[in-house]
Amino acid sequence: MLDTALPLEFTSEVEAETAAIHDRLKGKVSDLEWRLQAPLIAAINRLKREMNAVILAHNYMTPDIFHGVGDYVGDSLGLAREAAACDADIIVQGGVHFMAETSKILAPEKTVLIPDLRAGCSLASSITGEQVRLIKQRYPGLPVVTYVNTTADVKAETDICCTSANAVQVVEHIAREWGVDTVIMLPDQFLAKNVARQTDIKIIAWAGACEVHERFDASDIAEVRKAHPSAVVLAHPECPPDVIAASDFTGSTTAMSDYVTKNKPAQVVLITECSMADNVTADAPDVEFLRPCNLCPHMKRITLQGIYDSLRLRQFEVTVDPALIPRAAAAVQRMIDMPPLKTPARYDMVKARHHVDVEMIS
């Protein structure tokens, strides 16, 4: 077993092992950075083989993780599906804590590790299972749709989970299944407001928000358009509605990535977390990515060194109360079992520019 007390060196063997990865990262890391990163990437990939481990890397991971050691990469929905399906003994979550909990919920027999226990989420911390129980008492007979960006105790109180990739589909499905015209949608108020503009289903929402996406406003887009009139603006549905209305396209991180790689606009702005653009660049090298973007401090707690140490020492295991797992797993599994969309969900931009009220829980 490798020892973290011994420095990992950039050798000719490491250079050969990581050559293909280096090609994808050219322009994203300096030569000095690469000489530090490559030994860790090579060591991590060796440990994965020895330990029958996989790394699930979210789209907001830095490029060295996303392209260097991620076995499965994508958005929350894609990583949840992989956690349930993979045959590894160990899952290392390249993402934040609620994602690791979701992996444990779907694969309770596996060891789930997170490289930094401090990697939290403003959305996940905005609501508790107890608060969901009180909401259900206040609105009896209405289904609860919970964003996957929530803790296990919240998922255990919900009827079905959703992600930004399938939120509209899930809301309409559960309303039909329950025979209702109103759905409770927790905890992201902006996702709820944006979904409300896409459907005739009435939405009751909670006042949670993503600290990355809530900081954007329409003036950010106006400034970009003034400086770069031909730029295409893609926004994540966790952004405020005025941002969505001012954008050219709205969709999940997977939908945004697919849009760029298929359409290859000359200039594009991704209104989301900064690493998204860095990771898409590898598949769209001729596209110029313009800022603004915002960093997620929680995602950035996950580093190559942290992944290496977590694997080598089997440290920072994520556990979930066994009493919660069956109910939380049922809500997540209902989401996974939804009929797959033929293409990643995108938000109708004509509908997105219409105002639709939601009822805010107070």
Short mmCIF file of C-alpha atoms in Angstrom, two decimals:
data_model
loop_
_atom_site.label_atom_id
_atom_site.label_comp_id
_atom_site.label_asym_id
_atom_site.label_seq_id
_atom_site.Cartn_x
_atom_site.Cartn_y
_atom_site.Cartn_z
CA MET A 1 0.00 0.00 0.00
CA LEU A 2 1.29 3.45 -0.87
CA ASP A 3 2.37 5.68 2.02
CA THR A 4 1.38 9.37 2.07
CA ALA A 5 4.50 10.03 4.15
CA LEU A 6 6.53 9.37 1.02
CA PRO A 7 6.31 12.02 -1.72
CA LEU A 8 4.85 10.86 -5.00
CA GLU A 9 7.29 11.61 -7.79
CA PHE A 10 6.82 12.54 -11.42
CA THR A 11 8.63 9.64 -13.11
CA SER A 12 8.77 8.43 -16.69
CA GLU A 13 6.35 5.67 -15.70
CA VAL A 14 3.88 8.20 -14.29
CA GLU A 15 4.27 10.34 -17.40
CA ALA A 16 3.43 7.36 -19.63
CA GLU A 17 0.48 6.28 -17.46
CA THR A 18 -1.10 9.72 -17.55
CA ALA A 19 -0.24 10.85 -21.10
CA ALA A 20 -3.78 10.52 -22.45
CA ILE A 21 -5.18 12.46 -19.49
CA HIS A 22 -2.56 15.16 -19.96
CA ASP A 23 -3.67 15.60 -23.56
CA ARG A 24 -7.23 16.34 -22.40
CA LEU A 25 -6.03 18.80 -19.79
CA LYS A 26 -3.65 20.80 -21.98
CA GLY A 27 -4.37 24.47 -21.59
CA LYS A 28 -6.10 23.86 -18.26
CA VAL A 29 -3.04 23.09 -16.15
CA SER A 30 0.47 24.46 -16.29
CA ASP A 31 3.48 22.17 -16.63
CA LEU A 32 4.30 22.77 -12.96
CA GLU A 33 0.75 21.88 -11.87
CA TRP A 34 0.81 18.77 -14.01
CA ARG A 35 4.04 17.49 -12.45
CA LEU A 36 2.28 17.69 -9.07
CA GLN A 37 -1.05 16.27 -10.25
CA ALA A 38 0.11 13.41 -12.46
CA PRO A 39 1.68 11.30 -9.65
CA LEU A 40 -1.53 11.58 -7.62
CA ILE A 41 -3.69 10.68 -10.63
CA ALA A 42 -1.54 7.63 -11.37
CA ALA A 43 -1.56 6.53 -7.71
CA ILE A 44 -5.33 6.96 -7.39
CA ASN A 45 -6.02 4.98 -10.54
CA ARG A 46 -3.78 2.18 -9.30
CA LEU A 47 -5.52 2.12 -5.92
CA LYS A 48 -8.92 1.91 -7.60
CA ARG A 49 -7.89 -1.22 -9.44
CA GLU A 50 -6.42 -2.81 -6.30
CA MET A 51 -9.45 -2.01 -4.13
CA ASN A 52 -12.26 -2.49 -6.67
CA ALA A 53 -13.23 1.15 -6.16
CA VAL A 54 -14.87 3.71 -8.43
CA ILE A 55 -14.97 7.48 -8.30
CA LEU A 56 -18.23 9.26 -9.11
CA ALA A 57 -17.25 12.75 -10.26
CA HIS A 58 -19.84 15.50 -10.52
CA ASN A 59 -19.68 18.06 -13.33
CA TYR A 60 -18.48 20.66 -10.80
CA MET A 61 -15.30 18.79 -9.93
CA THR A 62 -12.04 20.39 -11.06
CA PRO A 63 -10.68 19.08 -14.40
CA ASP A 64 -7.87 17.07 -12.79
CA ILE A 65 -10.50 15.02 -10.92
CA PHE A 66 -13.18 15.04 -13.62
CA HIS A 67 -10.89 13.92 -16.45
CA GLY A 68 -8.08 12.37 -14.43
CA VAL A 69 -9.70 9.92 -12.01
CA GLY A 70 -13.49 10.03 -12.50
CA ASP A 71 -14.89 6.66 -13.56
CA TYR A 72 -18.41 8.00 -13.97
CA VAL A 73 -18.97 11.70 -14.56
CA GLY A 74 -22.12 13.74 -14.89
CA ASP A 75 -24.98 15.38 -13.02
CA SER A 76 -26.69 14.21 -9.84
CA LEU A 77 -29.16 12.00 -11.68
CA GLY A 78 -26.45 10.26 -13.69
CA LEU A 79 -24.27 9.66 -10.63
CA ALA A 80 -27.23 8.29 -8.66
CA ARG A 81 -27.91 5.78 -11.43
CA GLU A 82 -24.27 4.72 -11.50
CA ALA A 83 -24.15 4.30 -7.72
CA ALA A 84 -27.08 1.90 -7.93
CA ALA A 85 -25.69 -0.03 -10.90
CA CYS A 86 -21.93 -0.26 -10.39
CA ASP A 87 -20.34 -3.47 -9.08
CA ALA A 88 -17.54 -1.82 -7.11
CA ASP A 89 -16.90 -2.56 -3.44
CA ILE A 90 -16.01 1.07 -2.69
CA ILE A 91 -17.52 4.29 -4.01
CA VAL A 92 -15.58 7.53 -3.60
CA GLN A 93 -17.90 10.48 -4.07
CA GLY A 94 -16.36 13.28 -6.09
CA GLY A 95 -19.01 15.71 -4.95
CA VAL A 96 -20.73 16.92 -1.80
CA HIS A 97 -22.12 15.08 1.20
CA PHE A 98 -25.74 14.64 0.08
CA MET A 99 -24.44 12.90 -3.07
CA ALA A 100 -22.46 10.46 -0.95
CA GLU A 101 -25.55 9.83 1.18
CA THR A 102 -27.54 9.15 -1.99
CA SER A 103 -24.94 6.61 -3.07
CA LYS A 104 -25.14 4.89 0.33
CA ILE A 105 -28.96 4.89 0.18
CA LEU A 106 -28.90 3.20 -3.22
CA ALA A 107 -26.02 0.84 -2.44
CA PRO A 108 -26.11 0.22 1.33
CA GLU A 109 -23.87 -2.83 1.02
CA LYS A 110 -21.02 -0.75 -0.44
CA THR A 111 -18.47 1.35 1.40
CA VAL A 112 -19.01 5.00 0.47
CA LEU A 113 -16.21 7.47 1.12
CA ILE A 114 -16.09 11.24 0.77
CA PRO A 115 -12.67 12.92 0.62
CA ASP A 116 -13.73 15.80 2.91
CA LEU A 117 -16.56 15.60 5.43
CA ARG A 118 -16.93 19.40 5.31
CA ALA A 119 -18.17 19.30 1.70
CA GLY A 120 -21.75 20.32 2.38
CA CYS A 121 -24.50 22.09 0.44
CA SER A 122 -26.57 25.18 1.19
CA LEU A 123 -29.67 23.53 -0.27
CA ALA A 124 -29.27 20.34 1.72
CA SER A 125 -28.83 22.32 4.94
CA SER A 126 -31.87 24.53 4.28
CA ILE A 127 -34.49 21.97 5.36
CA THR A 128 -34.83 19.01 7.74
CA GLY A 129 -36.95 15.89 7.85
CA GLU A 130 -38.89 17.34 10.79
CA GLN A 131 -39.78 20.41 8.73
CA VAL A 132 -41.00 18.20 5.89
CA ARG A 133 -43.24 16.31 8.30
CA LEU A 134 -44.76 19.61 9.45
CA ILE A 135 -45.30 20.68 5.84
CA LYS A 136 -47.14 17.45 5.09
CA GLN A 137 -49.40 18.04 8.09
CA ARG A 138 -50.16 21.53 6.80
CA TYR A 139 -50.92 20.34 3.25
CA PRO A 140 -52.46 16.87 3.64
CA GLY A 141 -53.16 14.90 0.50
CA LEU A 142 -50.49 16.61 -1.64
CA PRO A 143 -47.41 14.77 -2.91
CA VAL A 144 -43.95 15.98 -1.94
CA VAL A 145 -41.29 16.24 -4.63
CA THR A 146 -37.86 16.68 -3.11
CA TYR A 147 -34.79 17.81 -4.98
CA VAL A 148 -32.01 15.25 -4.75
CA ASN A 149 -29.88 17.99 -3.15
CA THR A 150 -31.20 17.04 0.30
CA THR A 151 -30.19 14.94 3.29
CA ALA A 152 -31.29 11.36 3.85
CA ASP A 153 -33.85 12.27 6.53
CA VAL A 154 -35.55 14.66 4.08
CA LYS A 155 -35.58 12.06 1.31
CA ALA A 156 -37.18 9.60 3.74
CA GLU A 157 -40.13 11.99 4.14
CA THR A 158 -40.68 12.56 0.42
CA ASP A 159 -42.77 10.78 -2.20
CA ILE A 160 -40.37 11.13 -5.12
CA CYS A 161 -37.04 12.85 -5.72
CA CYS A 162 -36.08 14.89 -8.75
CA THR A 163 -33.05 16.60 -10.25
CA SER A 164 -32.88 19.66 -12.45
CA ALA A 165 -32.69 17.25 -15.39
CA ASN A 166 -36.15 15.78 -14.79
CA ALA A 167 -37.95 18.16 -12.40
CA VAL A 168 -40.76 19.09 -14.78
CA GLN A 169 -41.27 15.45 -15.78
CA VAL A 170 -41.38 14.33 -12.13
CA VAL A 171 -43.83 17.07 -11.05
CA GLU A 172 -46.24 16.24 -13.85
CA HIS A 173 -45.90 12.49 -13.27
CA ILE A 174 -46.61 12.61 -9.54
CA ALA A 175 -49.56 14.99 -10.03
CA ARG A 176 -51.12 12.54 -12.50
CA GLU A 177 -50.41 9.58 -10.24
CA TRP A 178 -52.02 11.26 -7.22
CA GLY A 179 -54.83 12.86 -9.21
CA VAL A 180 -54.03 16.39 -7.97
CA ASP A 181 -53.29 19.75 -9.56
CA THR A 182 -50.87 20.95 -6.87
CA VAL A 183 -47.48 19.60 -5.78
CA ILE A 184 -45.16 20.52 -2.90
CA MET A 185 -41.64 21.02 -4.27
CA LEU A 186 -38.67 21.30 -1.87
CA PRO A 187 -36.29 22.93 -1.08
CA ASP A 188 -35.01 25.10 -3.98
CA GLN A 189 -37.34 28.08 -4.46
CA PHE A 190 -35.79 29.06 -7.78
CA LEU A 191 -36.00 25.60 -9.30
CA ALA A 192 -39.63 25.48 -8.11
CA LYS A 193 -40.40 28.87 -9.65
CA ASN A 194 -38.76 27.90 -12.93
CA VAL A 195 -40.61 24.56 -13.03
CA ALA A 196 -43.88 26.42 -12.39
CA ARG A 197 -43.35 28.34 -15.64
CA GLN A 198 -43.06 25.07 -17.55
CA THR A 199 -46.22 23.30 -16.36
CA ASP A 200 -49.88 23.83 -15.47
CA ILE A 201 -49.32 22.08 -12.13
CA LYS A 202 -49.44 24.50 -9.19
CA ILE A 203 -46.31 24.56 -7.04
CA ILE A 204 -45.93 25.09 -3.29
CA ALA A 205 -42.29 25.96 -2.59
CA TRP A 206 -39.75 26.28 0.22
CA ALA A 207 -37.34 29.22 0.53
CA GLY A 208 -34.09 27.30 0.00
CA ALA A 209 -31.46 28.31 -2.56
CA CYS A 210 -28.09 27.27 -3.94
CA GLU A 211 -25.43 29.72 -2.79
CA VAL A 212 -23.71 29.44 -6.17
CA HIS A 213 -26.70 30.09 -8.41
CA GLU A 214 -28.66 32.56 -6.30
CA ARG A 215 -25.82 35.10 -6.66
CA PHE A 216 -26.44 35.51 -10.39
CA ASP A 217 -28.82 38.16 -11.64
CA ALA A 218 -30.00 39.47 -15.01
CA SER A 219 -27.43 42.29 -14.93
CA ASP A 220 -24.65 39.69 -15.24
CA ILE A 221 -26.15 38.55 -18.52
CA ALA A 222 -26.74 42.12 -19.73
CA GLU A 223 -23.07 42.93 -19.17
CA VAL A 224 -21.96 39.86 -21.11
CA ARG A 225 -24.31 40.62 -24.01
CA LYS A 226 -23.07 44.21 -24.16
CA ALA A 227 -19.45 43.06 -24.41
CA HIS A 228 -20.13 39.94 -26.51
CA PRO A 229 -23.39 40.37 -28.50
CA SER A 230 -23.11 37.00 -30.27
CA ALA A 231 -22.44 34.93 -27.14
CA VAL A 232 -24.92 32.16 -26.30
CA VAL A 233 -26.02 32.18 -22.67
CA LEU A 234 -26.82 28.86 -20.98
CA ALA A 235 -28.24 28.89 -17.45
CA HIS A 236 -28.88 26.31 -14.76
CA PRO A 237 -32.49 26.12 -13.45
CA GLU A 238 -31.31 26.76 -9.88
CA CYS A 239 -30.78 30.39 -10.99
CA PRO A 240 -33.41 33.06 -10.25
CA PRO A 241 -36.21 33.34 -12.83
CA ASP A 242 -34.99 36.71 -14.17
CA VAL A 243 -31.70 35.01 -15.09
CA ILE A 244 -33.53 32.20 -16.85
CA ALA A 245 -35.73 34.68 -18.74
CA ALA A 246 -32.65 36.55 -19.97
CA SER A 247 -30.84 33.39 -21.16
CA ASP A 248 -30.90 31.52 -24.46
CA PHE A 249 -31.06 28.02 -23.00
CA THR A 250 -31.78 26.49 -19.61
CA GLY A 251 -31.05 22.93 -18.56
CA SER A 252 -29.20 20.63 -16.20
CA THR A 253 -25.43 20.44 -16.26
CA THR A 254 -25.68 17.47 -18.63
CA ALA A 255 -28.06 19.35 -20.93
CA MET A 256 -25.74 22.35 -20.93
CA SER A 257 -22.74 20.20 -21.76
CA ASP A 258 -24.62 18.43 -24.56
CA TYR A 259 -25.74 21.76 -26.00
CA VAL A 260 -22.17 23.02 -26.21
CA THR A 261 -20.66 19.85 -27.67
CA LYS A 262 -23.42 19.44 -30.26
CA ASN A 263 -23.94 23.07 -31.30
CA LYS A 264 -20.39 24.37 -30.78
CA PRO A 265 -21.25 28.08 -30.51
CA ALA A 266 -18.30 30.38 -31.08
CA GLN A 267 -18.75 31.97 -27.67
CA VAL A 268 -20.76 30.66 -24.73
CA VAL A 269 -21.50 31.66 -21.17
CA LEU A 270 -22.40 28.95 -18.64
CA ILE A 271 -24.33 30.54 -15.78
CA THR A 272 -23.35 27.95 -13.20
CA GLU A 273 -20.32 26.72 -11.22
CA CYS A 274 -16.93 27.62 -12.74
CA SER A 275 -15.52 24.11 -13.18
CA MET A 276 -18.35 23.24 -15.55
CA ALA A 277 -16.78 25.31 -18.33
CA ASP A 278 -13.32 23.92 -17.61
CA ASN A 279 -14.58 20.36 -17.98
CA VAL A 280 -16.64 20.92 -21.14
CA THR A 281 -13.69 22.60 -22.85
CA ALA A 282 -12.01 19.23 -23.34
CA ASP A 283 -14.84 18.15 -25.67
CA ALA A 284 -15.30 21.58 -27.28
CA PRO A 285 -11.80 23.03 -27.66
CA ASP A 286 -12.86 25.55 -30.32
CA VAL A 287 -15.56 27.13 -28.15
CA GLU A 288 -14.64 30.26 -26.22
CA PHE A 289 -16.06 30.16 -22.69
CA LEU A 290 -16.79 33.56 -21.19
CA ARG A 291 -17.34 34.37 -17.54
CA PRO A 292 -19.24 35.11 -15.25
CA CYS A 293 -19.34 32.01 -13.12
CA ASN A 294 -19.33 31.35 -9.38
CA LEU A 295 -17.22 28.88 -7.42
CA CYS A 296 -18.84 26.38 -5.05
CA PRO A 297 -16.67 26.36 -1.91
CA HIS A 298 -18.01 22.94 -0.92
CA MET A 299 -17.23 21.24 -4.22
CA LYS A 300 -13.75 22.74 -4.12
CA ARG A 301 -13.02 20.95 -0.83
CA ILE A 302 -12.67 17.78 -2.91
CA THR A 303 -9.09 17.51 -4.14
CA LEU A 304 -6.83 14.89 -5.68
CA GLN A 305 -4.88 14.67 -2.43
CA GLY A 306 -8.10 14.17 -0.50
CA ILE A 307 -9.26 11.42 -2.86
CA TYR A 308 -5.89 9.70 -2.59
CA ASP A 309 -5.87 9.83 1.20
CA SER A 310 -9.51 8.76 1.44
CA LEU A 311 -8.87 5.67 -0.68
CA ARG A 312 -5.54 4.74 0.84
CA LEU A 313 -6.73 5.14 4.43
CA ARG A 314 -10.37 4.20 3.78
CA GLN A 315 -11.24 7.34 5.71
CA PHE A 316 -14.35 9.52 5.94
CA GLU A 317 -16.90 6.79 5.42
CA VAL A 318 -20.44 8.06 4.90
CA THR A 319 -23.18 6.21 6.73
CA VAL A 320 -26.97 6.55 6.78
CA ASP A 321 -29.31 5.49 9.58
CA PRO A 322 -30.54 2.02 8.48
CA ALA A 323 -34.06 2.98 9.56
CA LEU A 324 -34.10 5.78 6.96
CA ILE A 325 -32.68 3.84 4.03
CA PRO A 326 -35.80 1.95 2.81
CA ARG A 327 -37.98 5.08 2.67
CA ALA A 328 -35.27 7.31 1.24
CA ALA A 329 -34.32 4.64 -1.30
CA ALA A 330 -37.94 4.33 -2.44
CA ALA A 331 -38.12 8.06 -3.20
CA VAL A 332 -34.83 8.06 -5.11
CA GLN A 333 -35.65 4.83 -6.93
CA ARG A 334 -38.98 6.25 -8.12
CA MET A 335 -36.98 9.05 -9.73
CA ILE A 336 -34.52 6.63 -11.32
CA ASP A 337 -37.39 4.48 -12.63
CA MET A 338 -38.96 7.40 -14.50
CA PRO A 339 -38.98 6.77 -18.27
CA PRO A 340 -35.67 8.14 -19.58
CA LEU A 341 -35.84 11.31 -21.61
CA LYS A 342 -34.68 10.96 -25.21
CA THR A 343 -32.56 14.07 -24.80
CA PRO A 344 -31.46 15.87 -21.63
CA ALA A 345 -34.34 18.03 -20.42
CA ARG A 346 -34.29 21.66 -21.48
CA TYR A 347 -36.60 24.42 -20.36
CA ASP A 348 -38.92 26.01 -22.94
CA MET A 349 -37.57 29.56 -23.15
CA VAL A 350 -40.89 31.05 -24.30
CA LYS A 351 -42.62 29.63 -21.22
CA ALA A 352 -39.65 30.64 -19.07
CA ARG A 353 -40.33 34.32 -19.78
CA HIS A 354 -43.90 34.19 -18.47
CA HIS A 355 -44.57 34.95 -14.82
CA VAL A 356 -46.28 32.20 -12.80
CA ASP A 357 -46.88 32.60 -9.06
CA VAL A 358 -45.90 29.86 -6.63
CA GLU A 359 -47.12 29.59 -3.05
CA MET A 360 -44.20 30.04 -0.67
CA ILE A 361 -44.32 28.17 2.62
CA SER A 362 -43.86 30.63 5.48
#
